[in-house]
Short mmCIF file of C-alpha atoms in Angstrom, two decimals:
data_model
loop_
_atom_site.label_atom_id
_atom_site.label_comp_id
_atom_site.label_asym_id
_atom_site.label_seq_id
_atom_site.Cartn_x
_atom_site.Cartn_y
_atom_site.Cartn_z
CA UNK A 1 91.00 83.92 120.10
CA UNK A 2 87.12 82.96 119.61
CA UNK A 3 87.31 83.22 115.80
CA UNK A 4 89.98 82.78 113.32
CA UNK A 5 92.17 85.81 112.20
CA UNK A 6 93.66 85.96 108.15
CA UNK A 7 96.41 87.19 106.95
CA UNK A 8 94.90 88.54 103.33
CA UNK A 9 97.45 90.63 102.16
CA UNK A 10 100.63 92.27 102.23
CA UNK A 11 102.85 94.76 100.54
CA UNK A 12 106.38 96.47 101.61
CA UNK A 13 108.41 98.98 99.62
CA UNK A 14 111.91 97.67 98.55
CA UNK A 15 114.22 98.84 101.43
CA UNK A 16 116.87 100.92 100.77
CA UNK A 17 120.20 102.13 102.84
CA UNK A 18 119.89 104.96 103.98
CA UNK A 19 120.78 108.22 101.85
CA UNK A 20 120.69 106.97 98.72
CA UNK A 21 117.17 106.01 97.13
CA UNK A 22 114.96 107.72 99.91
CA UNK A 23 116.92 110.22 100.74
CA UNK A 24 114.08 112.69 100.13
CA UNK A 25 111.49 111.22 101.78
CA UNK A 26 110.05 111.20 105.14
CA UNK A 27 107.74 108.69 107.00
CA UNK A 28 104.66 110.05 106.54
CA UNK A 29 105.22 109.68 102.73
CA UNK A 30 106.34 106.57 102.97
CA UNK A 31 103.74 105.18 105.06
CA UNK A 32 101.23 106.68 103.03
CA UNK A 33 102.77 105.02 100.00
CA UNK A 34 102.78 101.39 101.49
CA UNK A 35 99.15 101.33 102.64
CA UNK A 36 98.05 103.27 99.33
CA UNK A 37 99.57 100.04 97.39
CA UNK A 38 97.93 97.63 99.63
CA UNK A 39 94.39 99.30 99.99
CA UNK A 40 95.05 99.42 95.67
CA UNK A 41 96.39 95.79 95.67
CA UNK A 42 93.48 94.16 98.01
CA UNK A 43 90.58 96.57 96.06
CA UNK A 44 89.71 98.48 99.83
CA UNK A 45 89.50 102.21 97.62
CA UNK A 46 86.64 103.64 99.13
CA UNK A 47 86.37 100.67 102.22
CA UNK A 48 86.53 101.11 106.16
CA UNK A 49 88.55 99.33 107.64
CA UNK A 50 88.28 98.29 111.20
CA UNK A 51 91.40 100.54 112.25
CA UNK A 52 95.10 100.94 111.43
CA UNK A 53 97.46 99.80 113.76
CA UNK A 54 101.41 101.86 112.83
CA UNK A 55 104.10 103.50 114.02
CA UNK A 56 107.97 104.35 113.59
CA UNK A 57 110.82 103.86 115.78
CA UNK A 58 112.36 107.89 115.28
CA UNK A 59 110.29 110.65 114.00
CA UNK A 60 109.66 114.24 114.16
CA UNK A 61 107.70 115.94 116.46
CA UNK A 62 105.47 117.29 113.49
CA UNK A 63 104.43 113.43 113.29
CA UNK A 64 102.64 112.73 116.03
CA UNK A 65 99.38 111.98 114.24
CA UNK A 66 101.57 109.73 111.48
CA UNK A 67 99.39 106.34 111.32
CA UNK A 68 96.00 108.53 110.93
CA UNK A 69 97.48 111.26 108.53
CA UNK A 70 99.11 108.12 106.47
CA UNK A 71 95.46 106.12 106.51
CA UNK A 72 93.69 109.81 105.45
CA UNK A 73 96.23 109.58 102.33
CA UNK A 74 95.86 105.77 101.62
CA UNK A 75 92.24 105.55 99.67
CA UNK A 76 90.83 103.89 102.35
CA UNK A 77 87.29 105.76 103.55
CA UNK A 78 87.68 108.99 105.61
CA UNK A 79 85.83 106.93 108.62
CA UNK A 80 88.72 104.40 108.96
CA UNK A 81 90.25 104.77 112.46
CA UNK A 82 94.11 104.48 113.35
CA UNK A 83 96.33 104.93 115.97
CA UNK A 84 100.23 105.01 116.83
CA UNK A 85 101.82 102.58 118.51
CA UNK A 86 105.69 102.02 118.98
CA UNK A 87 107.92 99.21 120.32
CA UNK A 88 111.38 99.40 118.17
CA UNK A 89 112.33 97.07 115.62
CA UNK A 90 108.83 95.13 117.05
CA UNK A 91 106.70 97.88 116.55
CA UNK A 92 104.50 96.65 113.26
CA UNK A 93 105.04 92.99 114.65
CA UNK A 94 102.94 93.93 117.75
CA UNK A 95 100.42 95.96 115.56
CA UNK A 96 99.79 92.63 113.91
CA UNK A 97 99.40 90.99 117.34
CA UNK A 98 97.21 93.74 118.47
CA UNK A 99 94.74 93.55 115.17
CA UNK A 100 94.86 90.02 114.87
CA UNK A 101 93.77 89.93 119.36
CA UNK A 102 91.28 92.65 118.64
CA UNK A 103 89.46 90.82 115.17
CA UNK A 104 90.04 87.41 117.08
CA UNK A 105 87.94 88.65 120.15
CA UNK A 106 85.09 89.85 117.55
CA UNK A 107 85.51 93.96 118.41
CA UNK A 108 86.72 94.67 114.55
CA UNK A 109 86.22 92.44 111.47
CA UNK A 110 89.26 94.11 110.02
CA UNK A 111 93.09 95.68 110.30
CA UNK A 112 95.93 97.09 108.48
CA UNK A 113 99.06 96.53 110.36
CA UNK A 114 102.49 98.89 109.65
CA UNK A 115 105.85 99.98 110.06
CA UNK A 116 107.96 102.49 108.50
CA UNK A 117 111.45 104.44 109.70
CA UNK A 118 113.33 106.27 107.81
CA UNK A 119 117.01 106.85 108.74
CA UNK A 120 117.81 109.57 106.07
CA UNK A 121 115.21 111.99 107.64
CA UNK A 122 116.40 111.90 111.41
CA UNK A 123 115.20 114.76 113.84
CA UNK A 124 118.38 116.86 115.12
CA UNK A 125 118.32 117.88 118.82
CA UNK A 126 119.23 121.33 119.64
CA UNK A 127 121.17 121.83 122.76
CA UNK A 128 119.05 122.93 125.70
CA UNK A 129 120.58 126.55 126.17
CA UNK A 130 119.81 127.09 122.49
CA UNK A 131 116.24 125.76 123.51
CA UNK A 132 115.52 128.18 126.08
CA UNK A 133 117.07 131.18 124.03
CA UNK A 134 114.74 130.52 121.28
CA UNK A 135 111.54 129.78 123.62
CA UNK A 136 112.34 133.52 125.34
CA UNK A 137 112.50 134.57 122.08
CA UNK A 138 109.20 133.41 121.05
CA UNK A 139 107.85 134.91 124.31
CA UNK A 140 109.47 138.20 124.02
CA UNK A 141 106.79 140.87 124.20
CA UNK A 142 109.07 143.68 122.52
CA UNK A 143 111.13 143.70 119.42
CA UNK A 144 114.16 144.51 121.71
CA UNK A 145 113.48 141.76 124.36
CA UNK A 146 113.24 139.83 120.97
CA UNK A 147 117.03 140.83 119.76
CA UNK A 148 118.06 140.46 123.21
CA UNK A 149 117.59 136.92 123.25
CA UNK A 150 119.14 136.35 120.05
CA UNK A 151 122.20 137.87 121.11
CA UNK A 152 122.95 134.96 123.20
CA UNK A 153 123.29 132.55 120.76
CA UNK A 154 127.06 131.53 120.61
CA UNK A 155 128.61 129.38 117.78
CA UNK A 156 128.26 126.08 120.07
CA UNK A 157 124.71 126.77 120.49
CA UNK A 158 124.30 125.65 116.72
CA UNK A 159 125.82 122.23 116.68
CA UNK A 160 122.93 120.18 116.23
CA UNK A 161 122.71 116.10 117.67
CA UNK A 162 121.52 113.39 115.53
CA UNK A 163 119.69 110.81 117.86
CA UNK A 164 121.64 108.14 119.15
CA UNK A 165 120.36 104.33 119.67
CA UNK A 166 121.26 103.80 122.77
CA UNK A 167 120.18 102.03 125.84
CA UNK A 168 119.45 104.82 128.52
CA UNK A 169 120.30 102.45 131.49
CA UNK A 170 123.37 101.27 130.11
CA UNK A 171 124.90 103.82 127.66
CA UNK A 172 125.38 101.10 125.18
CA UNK A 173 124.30 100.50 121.60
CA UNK A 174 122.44 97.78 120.19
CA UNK A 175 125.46 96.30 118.34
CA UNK A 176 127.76 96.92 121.55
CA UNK A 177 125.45 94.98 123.37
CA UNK A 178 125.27 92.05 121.09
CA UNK A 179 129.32 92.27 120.84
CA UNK A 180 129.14 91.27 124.68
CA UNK A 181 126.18 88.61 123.35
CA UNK A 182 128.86 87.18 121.09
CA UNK A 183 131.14 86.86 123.64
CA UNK A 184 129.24 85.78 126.12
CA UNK A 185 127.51 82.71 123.86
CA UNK A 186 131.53 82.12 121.94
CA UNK A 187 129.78 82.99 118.69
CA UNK A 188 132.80 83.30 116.26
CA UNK A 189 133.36 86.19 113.72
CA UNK A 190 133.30 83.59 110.92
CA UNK A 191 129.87 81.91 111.72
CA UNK A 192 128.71 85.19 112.18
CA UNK A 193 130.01 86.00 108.82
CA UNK A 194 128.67 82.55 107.23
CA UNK A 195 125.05 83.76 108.23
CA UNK A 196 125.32 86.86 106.49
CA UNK A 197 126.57 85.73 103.54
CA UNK A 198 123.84 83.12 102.97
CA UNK A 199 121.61 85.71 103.82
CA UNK A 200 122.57 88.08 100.56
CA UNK A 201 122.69 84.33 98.38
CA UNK A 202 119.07 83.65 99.95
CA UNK A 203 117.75 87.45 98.95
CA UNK A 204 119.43 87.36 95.94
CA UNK A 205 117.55 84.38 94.33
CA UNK A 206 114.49 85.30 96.11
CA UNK A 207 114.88 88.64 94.07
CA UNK A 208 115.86 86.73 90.89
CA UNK A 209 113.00 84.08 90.92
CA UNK A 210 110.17 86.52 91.83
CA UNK A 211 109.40 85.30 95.02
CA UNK A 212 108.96 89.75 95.63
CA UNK A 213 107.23 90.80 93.13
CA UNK A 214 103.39 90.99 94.33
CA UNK A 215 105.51 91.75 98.05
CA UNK A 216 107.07 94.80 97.06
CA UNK A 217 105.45 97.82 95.62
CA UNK A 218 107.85 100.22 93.70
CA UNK A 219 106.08 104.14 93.72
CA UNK A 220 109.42 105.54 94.05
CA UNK A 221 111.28 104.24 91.25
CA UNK A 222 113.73 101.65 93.34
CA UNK A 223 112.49 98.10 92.37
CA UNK A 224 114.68 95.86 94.60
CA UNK A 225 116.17 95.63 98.02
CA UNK A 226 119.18 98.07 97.81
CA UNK A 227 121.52 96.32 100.25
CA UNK A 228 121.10 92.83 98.84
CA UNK A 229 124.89 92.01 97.77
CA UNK A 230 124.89 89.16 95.04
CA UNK A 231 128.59 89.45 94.18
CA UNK A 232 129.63 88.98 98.01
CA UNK A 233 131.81 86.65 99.37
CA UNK A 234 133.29 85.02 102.55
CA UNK A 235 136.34 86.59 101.75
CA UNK A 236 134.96 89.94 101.32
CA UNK A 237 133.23 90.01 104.26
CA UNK A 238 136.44 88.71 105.95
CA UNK A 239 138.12 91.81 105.12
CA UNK A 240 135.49 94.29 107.01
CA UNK A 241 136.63 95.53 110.50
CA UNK A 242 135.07 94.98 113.36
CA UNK A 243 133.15 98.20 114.12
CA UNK A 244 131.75 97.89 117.95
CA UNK A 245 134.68 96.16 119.73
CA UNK A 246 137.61 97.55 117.79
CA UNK A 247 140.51 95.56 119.43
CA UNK A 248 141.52 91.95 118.25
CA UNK A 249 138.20 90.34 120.23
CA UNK A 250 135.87 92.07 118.01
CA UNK A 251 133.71 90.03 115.98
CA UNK A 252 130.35 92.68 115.02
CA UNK A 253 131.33 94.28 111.38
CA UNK A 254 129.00 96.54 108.96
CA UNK A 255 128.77 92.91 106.92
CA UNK A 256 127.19 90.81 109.63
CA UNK A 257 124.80 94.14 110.63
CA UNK A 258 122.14 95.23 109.39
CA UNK A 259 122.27 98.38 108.19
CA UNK A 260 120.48 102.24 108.59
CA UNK A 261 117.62 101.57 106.22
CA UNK A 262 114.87 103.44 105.16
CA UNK A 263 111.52 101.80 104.35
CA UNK A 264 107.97 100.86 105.19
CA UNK A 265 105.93 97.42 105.54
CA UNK A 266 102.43 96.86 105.58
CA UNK A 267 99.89 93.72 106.50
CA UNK A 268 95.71 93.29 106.01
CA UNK A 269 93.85 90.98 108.76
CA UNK A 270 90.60 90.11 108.30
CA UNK A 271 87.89 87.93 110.45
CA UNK A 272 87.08 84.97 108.00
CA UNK A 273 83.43 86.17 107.07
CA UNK A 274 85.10 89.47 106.18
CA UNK A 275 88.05 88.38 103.62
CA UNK A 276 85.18 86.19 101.81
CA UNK A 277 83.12 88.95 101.38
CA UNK A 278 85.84 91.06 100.00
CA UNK A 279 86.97 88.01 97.81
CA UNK A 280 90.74 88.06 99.46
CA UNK A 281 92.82 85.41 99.58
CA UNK A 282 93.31 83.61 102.83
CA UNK A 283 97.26 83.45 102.45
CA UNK A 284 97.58 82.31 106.49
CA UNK A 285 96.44 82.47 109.91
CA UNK A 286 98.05 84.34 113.07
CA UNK A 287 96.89 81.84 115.91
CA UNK A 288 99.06 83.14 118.68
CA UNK A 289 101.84 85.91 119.67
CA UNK A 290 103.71 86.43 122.65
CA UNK A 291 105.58 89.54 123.80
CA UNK A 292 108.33 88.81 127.00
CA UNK A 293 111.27 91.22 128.23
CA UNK A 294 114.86 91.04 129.90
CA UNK A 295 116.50 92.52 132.74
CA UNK A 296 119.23 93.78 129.86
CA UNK A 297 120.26 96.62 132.72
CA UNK A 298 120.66 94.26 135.65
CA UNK A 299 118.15 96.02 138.08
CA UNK A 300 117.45 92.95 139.94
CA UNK A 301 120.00 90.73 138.84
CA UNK A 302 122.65 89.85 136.81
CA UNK A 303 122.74 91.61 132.97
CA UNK A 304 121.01 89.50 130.36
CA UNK A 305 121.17 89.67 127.24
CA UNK A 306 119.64 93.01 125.34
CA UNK A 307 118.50 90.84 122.47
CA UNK A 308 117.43 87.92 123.95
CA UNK A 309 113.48 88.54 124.82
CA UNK A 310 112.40 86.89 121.77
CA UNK A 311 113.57 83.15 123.31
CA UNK A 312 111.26 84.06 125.94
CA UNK A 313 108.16 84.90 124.33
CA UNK A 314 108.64 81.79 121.90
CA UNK A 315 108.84 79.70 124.57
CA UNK A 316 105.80 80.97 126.64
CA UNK A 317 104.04 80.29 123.07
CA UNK A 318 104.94 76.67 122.89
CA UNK A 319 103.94 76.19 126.42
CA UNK A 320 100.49 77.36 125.66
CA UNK A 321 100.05 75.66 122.08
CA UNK A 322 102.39 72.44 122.95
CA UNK A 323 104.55 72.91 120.49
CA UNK A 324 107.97 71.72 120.16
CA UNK A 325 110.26 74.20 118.66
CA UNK A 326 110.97 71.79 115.71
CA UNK A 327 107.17 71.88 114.78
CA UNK A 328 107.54 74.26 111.81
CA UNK A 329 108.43 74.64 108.25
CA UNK A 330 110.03 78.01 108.44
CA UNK A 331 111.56 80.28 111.06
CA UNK A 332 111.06 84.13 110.17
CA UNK A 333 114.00 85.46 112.66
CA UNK A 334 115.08 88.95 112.19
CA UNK A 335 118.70 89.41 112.50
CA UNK A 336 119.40 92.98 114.35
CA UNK A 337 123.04 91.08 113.71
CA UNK A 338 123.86 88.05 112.90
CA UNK A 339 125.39 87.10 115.80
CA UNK A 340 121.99 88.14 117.80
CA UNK A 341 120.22 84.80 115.32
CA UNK A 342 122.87 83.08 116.34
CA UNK A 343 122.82 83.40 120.15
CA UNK A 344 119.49 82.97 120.06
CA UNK A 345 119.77 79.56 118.29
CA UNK A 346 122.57 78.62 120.96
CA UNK A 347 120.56 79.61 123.81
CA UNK A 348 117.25 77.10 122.39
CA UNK A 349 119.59 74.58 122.42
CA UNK A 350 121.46 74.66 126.25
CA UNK A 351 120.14 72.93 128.73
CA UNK A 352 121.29 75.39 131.40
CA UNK A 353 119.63 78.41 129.84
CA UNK A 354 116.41 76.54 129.19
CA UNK A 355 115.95 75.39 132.61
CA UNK A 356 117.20 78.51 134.55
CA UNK A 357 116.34 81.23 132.44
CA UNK A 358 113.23 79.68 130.09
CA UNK A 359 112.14 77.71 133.11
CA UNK A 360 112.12 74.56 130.43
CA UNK A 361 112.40 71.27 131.64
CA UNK A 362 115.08 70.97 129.36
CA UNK A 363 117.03 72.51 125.78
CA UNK A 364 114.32 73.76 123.47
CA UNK A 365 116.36 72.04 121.17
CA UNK A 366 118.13 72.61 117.27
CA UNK A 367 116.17 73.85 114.48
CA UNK A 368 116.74 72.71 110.93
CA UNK A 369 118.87 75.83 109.13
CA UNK A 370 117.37 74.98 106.03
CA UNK A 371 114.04 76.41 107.29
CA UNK A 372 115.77 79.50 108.51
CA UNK A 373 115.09 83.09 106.71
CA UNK A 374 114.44 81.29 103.46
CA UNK A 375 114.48 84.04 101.41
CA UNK A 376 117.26 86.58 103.16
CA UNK A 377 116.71 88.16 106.69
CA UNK A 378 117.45 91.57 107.79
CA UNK A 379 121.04 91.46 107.48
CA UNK A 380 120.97 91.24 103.53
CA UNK A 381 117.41 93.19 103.12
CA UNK A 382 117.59 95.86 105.02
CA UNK A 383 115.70 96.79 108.83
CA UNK A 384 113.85 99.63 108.75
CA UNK A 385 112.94 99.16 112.36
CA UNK A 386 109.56 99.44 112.87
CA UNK A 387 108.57 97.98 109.41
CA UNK A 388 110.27 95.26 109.43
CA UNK A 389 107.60 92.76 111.52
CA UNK A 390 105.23 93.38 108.88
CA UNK A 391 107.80 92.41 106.47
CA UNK A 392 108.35 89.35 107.89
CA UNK A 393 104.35 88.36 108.52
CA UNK A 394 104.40 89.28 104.67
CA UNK A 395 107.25 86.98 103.58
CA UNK A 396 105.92 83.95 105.94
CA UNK A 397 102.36 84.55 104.79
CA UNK A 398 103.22 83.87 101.62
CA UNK A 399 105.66 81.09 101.75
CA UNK A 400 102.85 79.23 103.97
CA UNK A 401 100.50 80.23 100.81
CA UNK A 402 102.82 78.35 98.13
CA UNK A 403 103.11 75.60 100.05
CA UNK A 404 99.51 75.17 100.58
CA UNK A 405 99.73 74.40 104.51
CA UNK A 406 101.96 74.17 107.39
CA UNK A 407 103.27 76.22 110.47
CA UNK A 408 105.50 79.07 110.91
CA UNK A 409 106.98 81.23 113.52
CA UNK A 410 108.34 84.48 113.28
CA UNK A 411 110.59 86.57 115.78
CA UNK A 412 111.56 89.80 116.56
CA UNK A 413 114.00 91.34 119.14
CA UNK A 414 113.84 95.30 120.03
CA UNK A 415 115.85 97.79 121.88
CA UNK A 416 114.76 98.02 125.73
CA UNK A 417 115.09 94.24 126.12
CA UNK A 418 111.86 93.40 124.60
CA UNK A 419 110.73 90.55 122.35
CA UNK A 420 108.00 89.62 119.99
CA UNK A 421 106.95 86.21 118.44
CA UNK A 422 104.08 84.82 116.55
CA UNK A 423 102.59 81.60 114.94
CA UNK A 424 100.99 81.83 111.44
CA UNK A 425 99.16 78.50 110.44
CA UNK A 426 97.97 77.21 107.09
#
């Protein structure tokens, strides 16, 4: 980048499982709340912005337009521009990236980075016989070619499909695939379950101390993370079946998952001139970001991994910086599972898999836990896919803030085999 990129801001709404506190809400509400609160929380009312960089993982048809009809509805002046963009669970992770390249580079001074999914407002497919019946309907020229059509509707016609997240190449979900990940890396059921439970105790405090509160905007009434369990325990968790392998080897359970979750998660970036002459606080810089994929279908090779793209991209980043993976004070990695962190951290530290796949002279090496998802990751919060890379910039932003300098590197892995990681510097 020729110039320095802030981090000035950030806000999220407190994520919620789905069907319960936003059951009644849609995207484009939710969007629009989370970049109202930060345009009202950074004073932009009235401002342009250089554009708006958001997207969701599922949405309707009807929302095709979402990041522009969300920034129309924010405050923000009528001439700010925005777009969609969409890559999974790293979809507002890679708007950062993209904002943060774009400001860097000089062609906008400014940016407003987001995510939101909601998984209690899914569209339902309609089979494609009922399809075509209804599209001749539409085209009937008569009242009787009309009827006509109608009359072949049959009872099966009317069974509607709820989207499923699965890998078109393989026919596999996300958490099937990262059973075989566990398997594959001998990631036991009861580290997995360790990491999740230190997850909810991390969240919890967070929660309890206020580390959320100018984080988390609350225009719907919930004011905390709804899936953050306090009053959990090793033993509870212990007593959850396993819900992607069901026989005896089956290690993935709703405990150690995240969860559906509904929710949105918005960032500000800002050249350096720009943030002082709004009088914003420069909580961080993004200095770098890296975006790397895996054959997770095994077109030209053996299968790897579906979550695994993030090792990658982080180390393609340290080549470039030359960094060591132990040069920072906190690790933002979101946990699709547990047991996906935990591979991950595994991999890093093999010799074999850095040389062969990383093309690393050697391991990466260990990282120190304590440094790890501080303040809960995604299996205690909550994963809203696309929203929750802003989340993350947002929570490492500001723990980089309190401590008045340092380094920090946040991940993200995504359906398709793809992986995102960044650097934020103080």
């Amino acid at each position: 980048m020729q110039r320095r990129v802030v981090i000035a801001g950030a806000t999220r709404l407190p994520f919620a499982r789905s069907r319960t506190a936003y059951a009644e809400l849609d995207n484009l509400t939710m969007l629009s709340a989370v970049l109202r609160s930060l345009v009202e929380h950074c004073a932009l009312a009235g401002e342009v912005v250089g554009d708006v960089a958001a997207g969701a993982t599922i949405k309707h048809a009807r929302d095709w337009n979402l990041a522009r009809d969300a920034a129309l509805a924010s405050g923000l002046h009528p001439h700010t521009p925005a777009h969609d963009l969409q890559r999974a669970c790293g979809t507002s992770l890679t708007a950062v990236a993209e904002l943060a390249y774009r400001i860097g580079a000089g062609e906008i001074e400014s940016g407003i980075a987001a995510g939101v999914d909601s998984m209690s407002d899914v569209p339902l497919e309609l089979g494609r016989d009922l399809q075509r019946i209804l599209l001749d309907a539409q085209r009937a020229k008569s009242l009787g070619a009309r009827i006509g059509a109608f009359a072949r509707v049959r009872p099966r016609h009317l069974r509607p499909a709820p989207p499923r997240v699965v890998e078109p190449l393989t026919g596999l979900s996300m958490g099937e695939h990262c059973e075989l990940m566990a398997k594959e890396w001998h990631i036991s059921r009861s580290e997995q379950d360790k990491l999740a439970f230190e997850g909810h105790m991390a969240a919890a405090k967070a929660w309890t101390e206020g580390f959320f509160a100018d984080l988390v905007a609350t225009p719907f009434g919930l004011t905390r993370d709804n899936n953050v369990r306090p009053d959990t325990s090793l033993e509870k968790l212990a007593k959850l079946p396993p819900v992607y392998d069901r026989g005896p080897q089956g290690t993935l359970t709703a405990g150690n998952s995240t969860p559906l979750t509904d929710g949105a998660a918005a960032v500000l970036l800002g050249s350096e001139e720009w943030v002082r002459a709004h009088k914003l606080p420069v909580l961080a810089y993004l200095t770098h970001a890296r975006t790397a994929a895996v054959d997770h279908a095994g077109l030209v090779g053996p299968r790897e991994g579906l979550l695994m793209a993030h090792t990658y991209a982080v180390a393609r980043l340290l080549e470039r910086t030359g960094l060591r993976l132990q040069d920072f004070d906190f690790y933002e990695i979101h946990e699709a599972f547990s047991a996906e962190v935990l591979c991950t951290l595994k991999a890093w530290e093999s010799d074999d898999y850095c040389r062969t796949k990383l093309g690393q002279p050697a391991a990466l090496g260990a990282i120190d836990r304590a440094k790890l998802n501080v303040k809960g990751g995604s299996v205690a919060i909550g994963h809203p896919f696309a929203a929750t890379g802003a989340r993350l910039v947002g929570t490492l932003a500001k723990l980089l803030a309190r401590r008045g300098g340092g380094r920090g590197l946040v991940t993200v892995c995504t359906a398709g085999g793809m992986g995102v990681a960044a650097i934020l510097e103080r």
